Coordinates of C-alpha atoms in Angstrom, one line a residue:
Chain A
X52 CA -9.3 14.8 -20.9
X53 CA -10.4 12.2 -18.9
X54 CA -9.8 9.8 -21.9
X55 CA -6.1 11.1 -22.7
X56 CA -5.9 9.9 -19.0
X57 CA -7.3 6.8 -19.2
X58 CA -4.5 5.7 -22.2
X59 CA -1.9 7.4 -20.1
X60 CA -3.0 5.3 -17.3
X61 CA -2.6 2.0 -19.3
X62 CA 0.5 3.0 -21.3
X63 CA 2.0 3.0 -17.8
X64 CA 0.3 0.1 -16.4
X65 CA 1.7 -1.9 -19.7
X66 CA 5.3 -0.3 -19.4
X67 CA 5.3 -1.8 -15.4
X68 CA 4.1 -5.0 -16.7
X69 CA 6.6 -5.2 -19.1
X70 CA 9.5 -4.5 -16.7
X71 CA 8.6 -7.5 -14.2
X72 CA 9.4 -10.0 -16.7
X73 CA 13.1 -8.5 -16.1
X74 CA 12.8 -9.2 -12.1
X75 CA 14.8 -12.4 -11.3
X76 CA 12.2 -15.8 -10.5
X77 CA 11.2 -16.2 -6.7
X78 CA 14.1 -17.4 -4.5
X79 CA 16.7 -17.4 -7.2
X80 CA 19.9 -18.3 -5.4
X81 CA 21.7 -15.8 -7.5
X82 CA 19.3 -13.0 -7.6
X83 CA 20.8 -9.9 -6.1
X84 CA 19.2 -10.1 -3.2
X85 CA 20.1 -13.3 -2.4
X86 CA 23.7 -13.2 -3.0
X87 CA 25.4 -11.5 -0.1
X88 CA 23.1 -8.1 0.9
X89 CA 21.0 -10.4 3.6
X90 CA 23.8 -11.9 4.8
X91 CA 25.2 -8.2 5.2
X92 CA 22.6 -7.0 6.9
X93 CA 22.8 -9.7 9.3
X94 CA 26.1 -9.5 10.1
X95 CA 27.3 -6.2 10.3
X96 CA 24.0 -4.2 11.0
X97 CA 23.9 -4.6 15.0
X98 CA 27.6 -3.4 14.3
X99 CA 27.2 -0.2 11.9
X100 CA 24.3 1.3 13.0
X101 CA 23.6 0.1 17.1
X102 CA 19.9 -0.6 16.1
X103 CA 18.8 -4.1 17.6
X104 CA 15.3 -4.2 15.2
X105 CA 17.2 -4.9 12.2
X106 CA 14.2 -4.2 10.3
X107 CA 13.9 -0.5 11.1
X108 CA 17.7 -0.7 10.4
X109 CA 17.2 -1.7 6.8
X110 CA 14.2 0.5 6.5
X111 CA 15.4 4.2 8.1
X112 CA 19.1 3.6 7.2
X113 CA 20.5 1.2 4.6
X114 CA 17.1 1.6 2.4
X115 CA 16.6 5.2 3.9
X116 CA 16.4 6.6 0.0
X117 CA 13.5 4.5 -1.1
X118 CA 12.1 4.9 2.4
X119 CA 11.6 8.6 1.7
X120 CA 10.2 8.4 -1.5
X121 CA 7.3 6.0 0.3
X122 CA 6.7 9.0 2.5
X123 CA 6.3 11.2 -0.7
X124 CA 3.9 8.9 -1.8
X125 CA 1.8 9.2 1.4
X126 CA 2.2 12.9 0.8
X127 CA 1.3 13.1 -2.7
X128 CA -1.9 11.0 -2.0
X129 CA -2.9 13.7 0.9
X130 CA -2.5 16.5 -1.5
X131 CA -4.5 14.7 -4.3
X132 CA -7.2 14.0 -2.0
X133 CA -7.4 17.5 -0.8
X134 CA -7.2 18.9 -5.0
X135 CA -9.8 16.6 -5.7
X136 CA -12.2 17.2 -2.7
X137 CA -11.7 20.3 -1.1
X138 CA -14.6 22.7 -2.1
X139 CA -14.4 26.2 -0.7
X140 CA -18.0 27.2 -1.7
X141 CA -20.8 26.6 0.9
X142 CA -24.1 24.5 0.6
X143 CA -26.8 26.2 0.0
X144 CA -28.7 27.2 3.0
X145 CA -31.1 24.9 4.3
X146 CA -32.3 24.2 7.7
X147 CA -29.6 23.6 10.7
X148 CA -30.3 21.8 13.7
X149 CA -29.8 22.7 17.1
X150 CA -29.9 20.8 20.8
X151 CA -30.3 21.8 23.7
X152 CA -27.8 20.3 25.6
X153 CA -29.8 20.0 29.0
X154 CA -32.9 18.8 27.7
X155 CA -31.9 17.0 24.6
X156 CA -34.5 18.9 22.4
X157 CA -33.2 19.8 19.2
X158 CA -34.4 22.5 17.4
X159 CA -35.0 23.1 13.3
X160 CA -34.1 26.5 12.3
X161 CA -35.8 27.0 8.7
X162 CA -33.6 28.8 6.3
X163 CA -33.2 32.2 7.2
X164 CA -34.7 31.8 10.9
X165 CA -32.9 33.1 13.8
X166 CA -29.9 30.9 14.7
X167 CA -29.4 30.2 18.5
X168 CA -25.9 31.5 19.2
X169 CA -23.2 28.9 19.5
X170 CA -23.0 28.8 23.7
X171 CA -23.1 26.5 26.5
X172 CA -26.8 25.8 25.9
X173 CA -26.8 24.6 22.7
X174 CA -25.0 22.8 19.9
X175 CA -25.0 22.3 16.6
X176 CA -25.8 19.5 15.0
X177 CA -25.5 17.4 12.1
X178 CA -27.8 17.1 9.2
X179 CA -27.6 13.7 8.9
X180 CA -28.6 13.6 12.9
X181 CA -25.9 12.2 14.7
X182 CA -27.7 11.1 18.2
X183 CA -25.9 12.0 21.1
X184 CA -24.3 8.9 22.7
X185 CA -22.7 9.8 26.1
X186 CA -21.7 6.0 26.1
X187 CA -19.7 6.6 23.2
X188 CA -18.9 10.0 23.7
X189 CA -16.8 9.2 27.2
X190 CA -15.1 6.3 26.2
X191 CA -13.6 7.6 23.0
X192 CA -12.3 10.7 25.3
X193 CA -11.0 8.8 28.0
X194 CA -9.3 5.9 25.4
X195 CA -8.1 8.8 23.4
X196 CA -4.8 10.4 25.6
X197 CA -3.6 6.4 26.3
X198 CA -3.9 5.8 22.5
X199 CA -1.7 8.8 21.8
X200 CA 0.9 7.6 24.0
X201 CA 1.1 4.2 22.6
X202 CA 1.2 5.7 19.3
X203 CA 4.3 8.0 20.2
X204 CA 5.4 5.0 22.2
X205 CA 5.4 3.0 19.2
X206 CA 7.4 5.4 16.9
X207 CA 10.3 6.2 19.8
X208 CA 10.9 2.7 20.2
X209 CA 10.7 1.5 17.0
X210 CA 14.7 0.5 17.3
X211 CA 14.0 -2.1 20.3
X212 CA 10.7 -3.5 19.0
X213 CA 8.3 -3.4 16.1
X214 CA 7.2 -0.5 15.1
X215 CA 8.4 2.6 14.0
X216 CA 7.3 5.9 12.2
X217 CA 4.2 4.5 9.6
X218 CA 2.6 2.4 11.9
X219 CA 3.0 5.1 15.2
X220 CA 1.3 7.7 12.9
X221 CA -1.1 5.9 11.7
X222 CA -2.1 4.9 15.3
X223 CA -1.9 8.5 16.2
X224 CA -3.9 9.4 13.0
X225 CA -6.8 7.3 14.1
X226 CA -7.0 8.6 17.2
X227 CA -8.1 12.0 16.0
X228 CA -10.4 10.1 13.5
X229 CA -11.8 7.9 16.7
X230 CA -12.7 12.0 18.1
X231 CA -14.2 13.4 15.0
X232 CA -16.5 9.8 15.0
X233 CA -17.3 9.8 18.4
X234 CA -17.8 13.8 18.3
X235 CA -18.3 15.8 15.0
X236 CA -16.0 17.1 12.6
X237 CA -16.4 20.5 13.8
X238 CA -15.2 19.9 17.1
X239 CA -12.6 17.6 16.2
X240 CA -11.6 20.5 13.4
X241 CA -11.2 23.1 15.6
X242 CA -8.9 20.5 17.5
X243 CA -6.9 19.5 14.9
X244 CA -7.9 22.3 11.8
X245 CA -6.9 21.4 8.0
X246 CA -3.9 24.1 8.3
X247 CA -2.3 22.2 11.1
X248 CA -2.7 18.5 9.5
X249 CA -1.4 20.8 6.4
X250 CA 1.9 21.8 7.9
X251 CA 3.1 18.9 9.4
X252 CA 2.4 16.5 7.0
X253 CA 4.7 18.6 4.9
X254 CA 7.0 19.3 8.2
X255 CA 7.6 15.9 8.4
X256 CA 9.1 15.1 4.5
X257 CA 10.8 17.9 5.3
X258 CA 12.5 17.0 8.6
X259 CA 13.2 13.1 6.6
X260 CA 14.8 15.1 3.8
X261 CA 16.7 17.9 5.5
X262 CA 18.1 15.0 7.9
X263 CA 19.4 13.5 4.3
X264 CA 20.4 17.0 2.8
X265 CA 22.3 17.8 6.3
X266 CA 24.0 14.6 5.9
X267 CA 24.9 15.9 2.5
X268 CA 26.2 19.1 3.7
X269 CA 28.4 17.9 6.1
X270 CA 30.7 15.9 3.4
X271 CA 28.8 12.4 2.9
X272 CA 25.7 11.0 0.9
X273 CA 22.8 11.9 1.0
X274 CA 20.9 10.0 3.8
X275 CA 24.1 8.3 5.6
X276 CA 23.6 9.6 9.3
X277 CA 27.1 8.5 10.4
X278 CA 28.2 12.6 9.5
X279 CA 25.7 13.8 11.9
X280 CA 28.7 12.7 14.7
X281 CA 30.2 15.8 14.9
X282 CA 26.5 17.8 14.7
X283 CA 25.2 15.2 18.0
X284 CA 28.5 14.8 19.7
X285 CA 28.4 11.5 19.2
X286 CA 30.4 8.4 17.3
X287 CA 29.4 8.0 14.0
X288 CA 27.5 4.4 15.0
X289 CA 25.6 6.1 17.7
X290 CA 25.2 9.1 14.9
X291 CA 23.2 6.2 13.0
X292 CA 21.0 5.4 15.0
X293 CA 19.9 9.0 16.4
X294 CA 19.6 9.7 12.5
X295 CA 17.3 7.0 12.5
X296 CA 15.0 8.3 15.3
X297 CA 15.1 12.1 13.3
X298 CA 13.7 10.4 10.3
X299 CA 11.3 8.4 12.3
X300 CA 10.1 11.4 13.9
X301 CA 9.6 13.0 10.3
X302 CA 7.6 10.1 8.9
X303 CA 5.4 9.9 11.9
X304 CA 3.9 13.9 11.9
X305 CA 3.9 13.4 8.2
X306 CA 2.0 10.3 7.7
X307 CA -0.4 11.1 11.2
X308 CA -1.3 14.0 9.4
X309 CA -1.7 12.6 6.3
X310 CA -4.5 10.3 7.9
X311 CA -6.4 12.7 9.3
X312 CA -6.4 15.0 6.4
X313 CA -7.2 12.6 3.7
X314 CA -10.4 11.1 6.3
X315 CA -11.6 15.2 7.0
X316 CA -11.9 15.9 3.0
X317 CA -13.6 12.0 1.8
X318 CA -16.1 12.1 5.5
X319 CA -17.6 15.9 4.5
X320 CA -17.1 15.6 1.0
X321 CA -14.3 18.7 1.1
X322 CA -16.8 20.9 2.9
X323 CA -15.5 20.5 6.2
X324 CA -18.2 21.2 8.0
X325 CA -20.6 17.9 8.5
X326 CA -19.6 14.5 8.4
X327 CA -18.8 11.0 10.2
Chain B
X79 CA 0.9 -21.6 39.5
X80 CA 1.5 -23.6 36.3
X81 CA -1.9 -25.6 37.0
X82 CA -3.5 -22.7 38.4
X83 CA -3.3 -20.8 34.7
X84 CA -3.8 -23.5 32.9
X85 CA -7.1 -23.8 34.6
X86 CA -7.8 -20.0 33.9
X87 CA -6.4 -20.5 30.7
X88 CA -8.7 -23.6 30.0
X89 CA -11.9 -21.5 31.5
X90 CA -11.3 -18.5 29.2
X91 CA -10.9 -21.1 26.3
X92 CA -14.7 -22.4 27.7
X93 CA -16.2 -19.3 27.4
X94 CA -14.4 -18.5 23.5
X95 CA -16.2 -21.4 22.3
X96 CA -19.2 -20.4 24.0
X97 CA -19.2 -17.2 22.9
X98 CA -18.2 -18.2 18.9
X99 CA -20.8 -20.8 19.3
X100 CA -23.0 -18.4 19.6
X101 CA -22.5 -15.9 17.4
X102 CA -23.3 -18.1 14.7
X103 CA -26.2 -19.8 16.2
X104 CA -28.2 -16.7 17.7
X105 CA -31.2 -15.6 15.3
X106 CA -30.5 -11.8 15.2
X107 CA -28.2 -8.9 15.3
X108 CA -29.3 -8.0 19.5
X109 CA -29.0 -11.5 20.5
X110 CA -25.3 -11.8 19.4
X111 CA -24.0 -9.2 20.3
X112 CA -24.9 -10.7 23.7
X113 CA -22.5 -13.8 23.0
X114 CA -19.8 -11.5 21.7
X115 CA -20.5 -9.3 24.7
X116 CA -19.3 -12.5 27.3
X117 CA -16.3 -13.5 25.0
X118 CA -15.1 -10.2 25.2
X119 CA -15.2 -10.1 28.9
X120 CA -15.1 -13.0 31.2
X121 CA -13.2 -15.2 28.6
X122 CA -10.7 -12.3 28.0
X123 CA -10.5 -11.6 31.1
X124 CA -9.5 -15.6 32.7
X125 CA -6.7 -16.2 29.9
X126 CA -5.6 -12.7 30.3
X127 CA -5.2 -13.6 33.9
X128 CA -3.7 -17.1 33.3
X129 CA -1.3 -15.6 30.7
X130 CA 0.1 -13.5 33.4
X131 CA 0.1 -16.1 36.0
X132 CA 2.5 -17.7 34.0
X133 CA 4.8 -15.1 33.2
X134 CA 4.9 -14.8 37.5
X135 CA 5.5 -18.0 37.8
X136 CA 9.4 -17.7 38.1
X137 CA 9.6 -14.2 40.0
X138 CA 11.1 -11.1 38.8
X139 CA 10.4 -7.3 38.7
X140 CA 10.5 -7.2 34.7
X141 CA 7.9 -10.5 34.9
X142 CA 6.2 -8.5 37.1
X143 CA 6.5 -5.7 34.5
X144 CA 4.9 -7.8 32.0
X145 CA 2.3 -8.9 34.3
X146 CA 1.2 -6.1 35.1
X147 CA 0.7 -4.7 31.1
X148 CA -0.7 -8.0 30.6
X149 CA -3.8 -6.8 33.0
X150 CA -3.3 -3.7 31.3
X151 CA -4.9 -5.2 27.9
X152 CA -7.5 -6.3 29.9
X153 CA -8.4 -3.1 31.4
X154 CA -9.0 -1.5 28.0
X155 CA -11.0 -4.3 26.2
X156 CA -13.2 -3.6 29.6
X157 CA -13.7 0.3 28.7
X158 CA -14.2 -0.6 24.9
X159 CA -15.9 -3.7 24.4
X160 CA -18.9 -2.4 26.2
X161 CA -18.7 0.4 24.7
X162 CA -19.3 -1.2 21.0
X163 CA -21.7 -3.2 22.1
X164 CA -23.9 -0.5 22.9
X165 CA -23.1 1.5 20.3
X166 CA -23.7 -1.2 17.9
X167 CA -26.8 -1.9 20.3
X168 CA -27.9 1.2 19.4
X169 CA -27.5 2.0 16.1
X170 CA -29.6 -1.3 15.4
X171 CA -32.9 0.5 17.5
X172 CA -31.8 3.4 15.9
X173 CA -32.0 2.4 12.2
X174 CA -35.2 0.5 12.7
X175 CA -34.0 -2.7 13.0
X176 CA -36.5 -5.0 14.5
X177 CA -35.6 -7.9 17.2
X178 CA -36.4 -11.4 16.8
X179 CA -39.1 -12.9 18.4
X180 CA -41.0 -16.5 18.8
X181 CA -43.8 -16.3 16.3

């Protein structure tokens, strides 16, 4: 099997090598690109879709179709992650270890010894002893809340400035990951547990493509916001760029969940329950 | 103002080279994070405050704006940088890691 894969895998690799001898040279005057879409853009995109960062312009709107097959990607590697990794079986039982939170003694409870119950005087802990760092512990939670608001900061007002739905998820992505380092994964899970991460990474391809399929619907292409006017109650320019944000808002739950689904199955190894 | 931050600005650009100075030349992993330590903080913290001299230095509310998330930055490299520094700190004592000492 894994064989039949590896010729697949080159067969592929030679057919994409073979096809970028048919790409026009490196700042070819008359390559398509070149030749009057830039110029386009420049003009006219300030005009069509009200959106002053041209580049989330090009990106959400005019380029919206390969856009959404970028966030498929994303998606695709999340699910591949969580096929390959995920492992519903538990560890054999070996020993668990226990603090006490107010003394800071931990305890080793030998396989099938009594287990302190899971209260406010003690904790589990990790195998792989994770220390307890109140430094660390304090900082991350106090950083975390500002982080999250830059992060939805950055995918709102990706029209005015850079930013914009990949790089505002990923930021809020890493915020969760800064929790489950700074704290364990089973605290951070029960935060943020593999069903939600789950739903919205597939929420979010589906808000980007039912924003396309709505457009579609309503009597245009797929993907070209200006028929969402009479859905908003707005012009059709205006309609552009509030189709924008709708897709923006999609690509940022899918690919912030994406993140922190792909880092919970590679740190504990698909068990879920130790790790970073 | 204009001379005032480029004073600052000039400080904070002291302490960088200081600081990169001696990350490179301190003998072990405690000592430089002492260096990186000061770079983070007092050198961060004058061009910060030069930078946002500047951007005062013809008034407005929006400069003021600016300003004012200017300092911002520097509040958060205070919580943080500190805070890696001690965590890196620690996981050196942690791990075993002896320091470096005279022979």
């Amino acid at each position: 099997m894994k064989r039949f894969a590896f010729i697949g895998v080159l067969l592929f690799g030679a057919v994409l090598l073979y096809s970028s001898f048919s790409f026009p040279p490196l700042g070819d005057p008359h390559a398509p690109a070149n030749r009057h879409v830039s110029d386009d853009y420049i003009r006219d995109g300030m005009k069509e879709t009200a959106v002053p960062n041209l580049v989330t312009a090009v990106l959400a709107d005019y380029r919206g179709y390969d856009t959404m097959f970028e966030a498929t990607v994303i998606l695709a590697a999340g699910i591949a992650c969580f096929f390959l990794l995920r492992r519903y079986r538990r560890k054999p039982a070996q020993h668990r270890l226990y603090r006490h939170i107010d003394t800071g003694v931990i305890l080793i409870i030998e396989q099938g010894g009594k287990e302190p119950v899971d209260s406010k005087e003690f904790e589990r802990i990790d195998y792989h002893w994770v220390p307890f760092d109140l430094v660390v512990n304090k900082a991350a939670g106090l950083m975390v809340p500002f982080l999250q608001l830059f992060a939805l900061y950055v995918i709102f007002h990706g029209h005015h400035s850079p930013g914009g739905g990949f790089q505002g998820g990923v930021i809020f992505g890493a915020t969760v990951i800064l929790l489950a380092i700074s704290r364990d994964l089973r605290s951070t899970t029960r935060l943020f547990p593999e069903r939600t991460s789950a739903f919205l990474s597939s929420a979010g391809l589906f808000i980007y493509a039912g924003t396309g399929f709505a457009c579609l619907l309503l009597g245009s292409n797929l993907l070209d916001y200006s028929a969402l006017a009479r859905l908003l109650a707005v012009d059709p320019v205006m309609a552009r760029s509030h189709g924008i944000l709708l897709v923006e808002i999609g690509v940022g739950m899918a690919v912030s969940a994406i993140m922190i689904w792909i880092y919970y199955n590679l740190a504990s190894a698909g068990r879920y329950d130790e790790g970073l | 103002m204009g001379v005032i931050s480029f004073v600052l600005l000039l400080g904070g650009l002291v302490f960088y080279a200081g600081g990169s100075v001696g990350i490179i030349r301190f003998p072990d992993v405690y000592s430089r994070l002492h260096p990186a330590g000061k770079l983070d903080t007092m050198g961060l913290f004058m061009t910060m405050s030069g930078m946002a001299l500047y951007v005062l230095s013809d008034w407005s509310i929006s400069a003021l704006l600016t300003a004012l998330k200017i300092m911002l930055i520097v509040v958060f490299i205070f919580i943080t940088s500190p805070t890696a520094t001690h965590a890196m700190a620690d996981a050196g004592m942690r791990a075993g890691l002896v320091h470096w000492s005279r022979k």
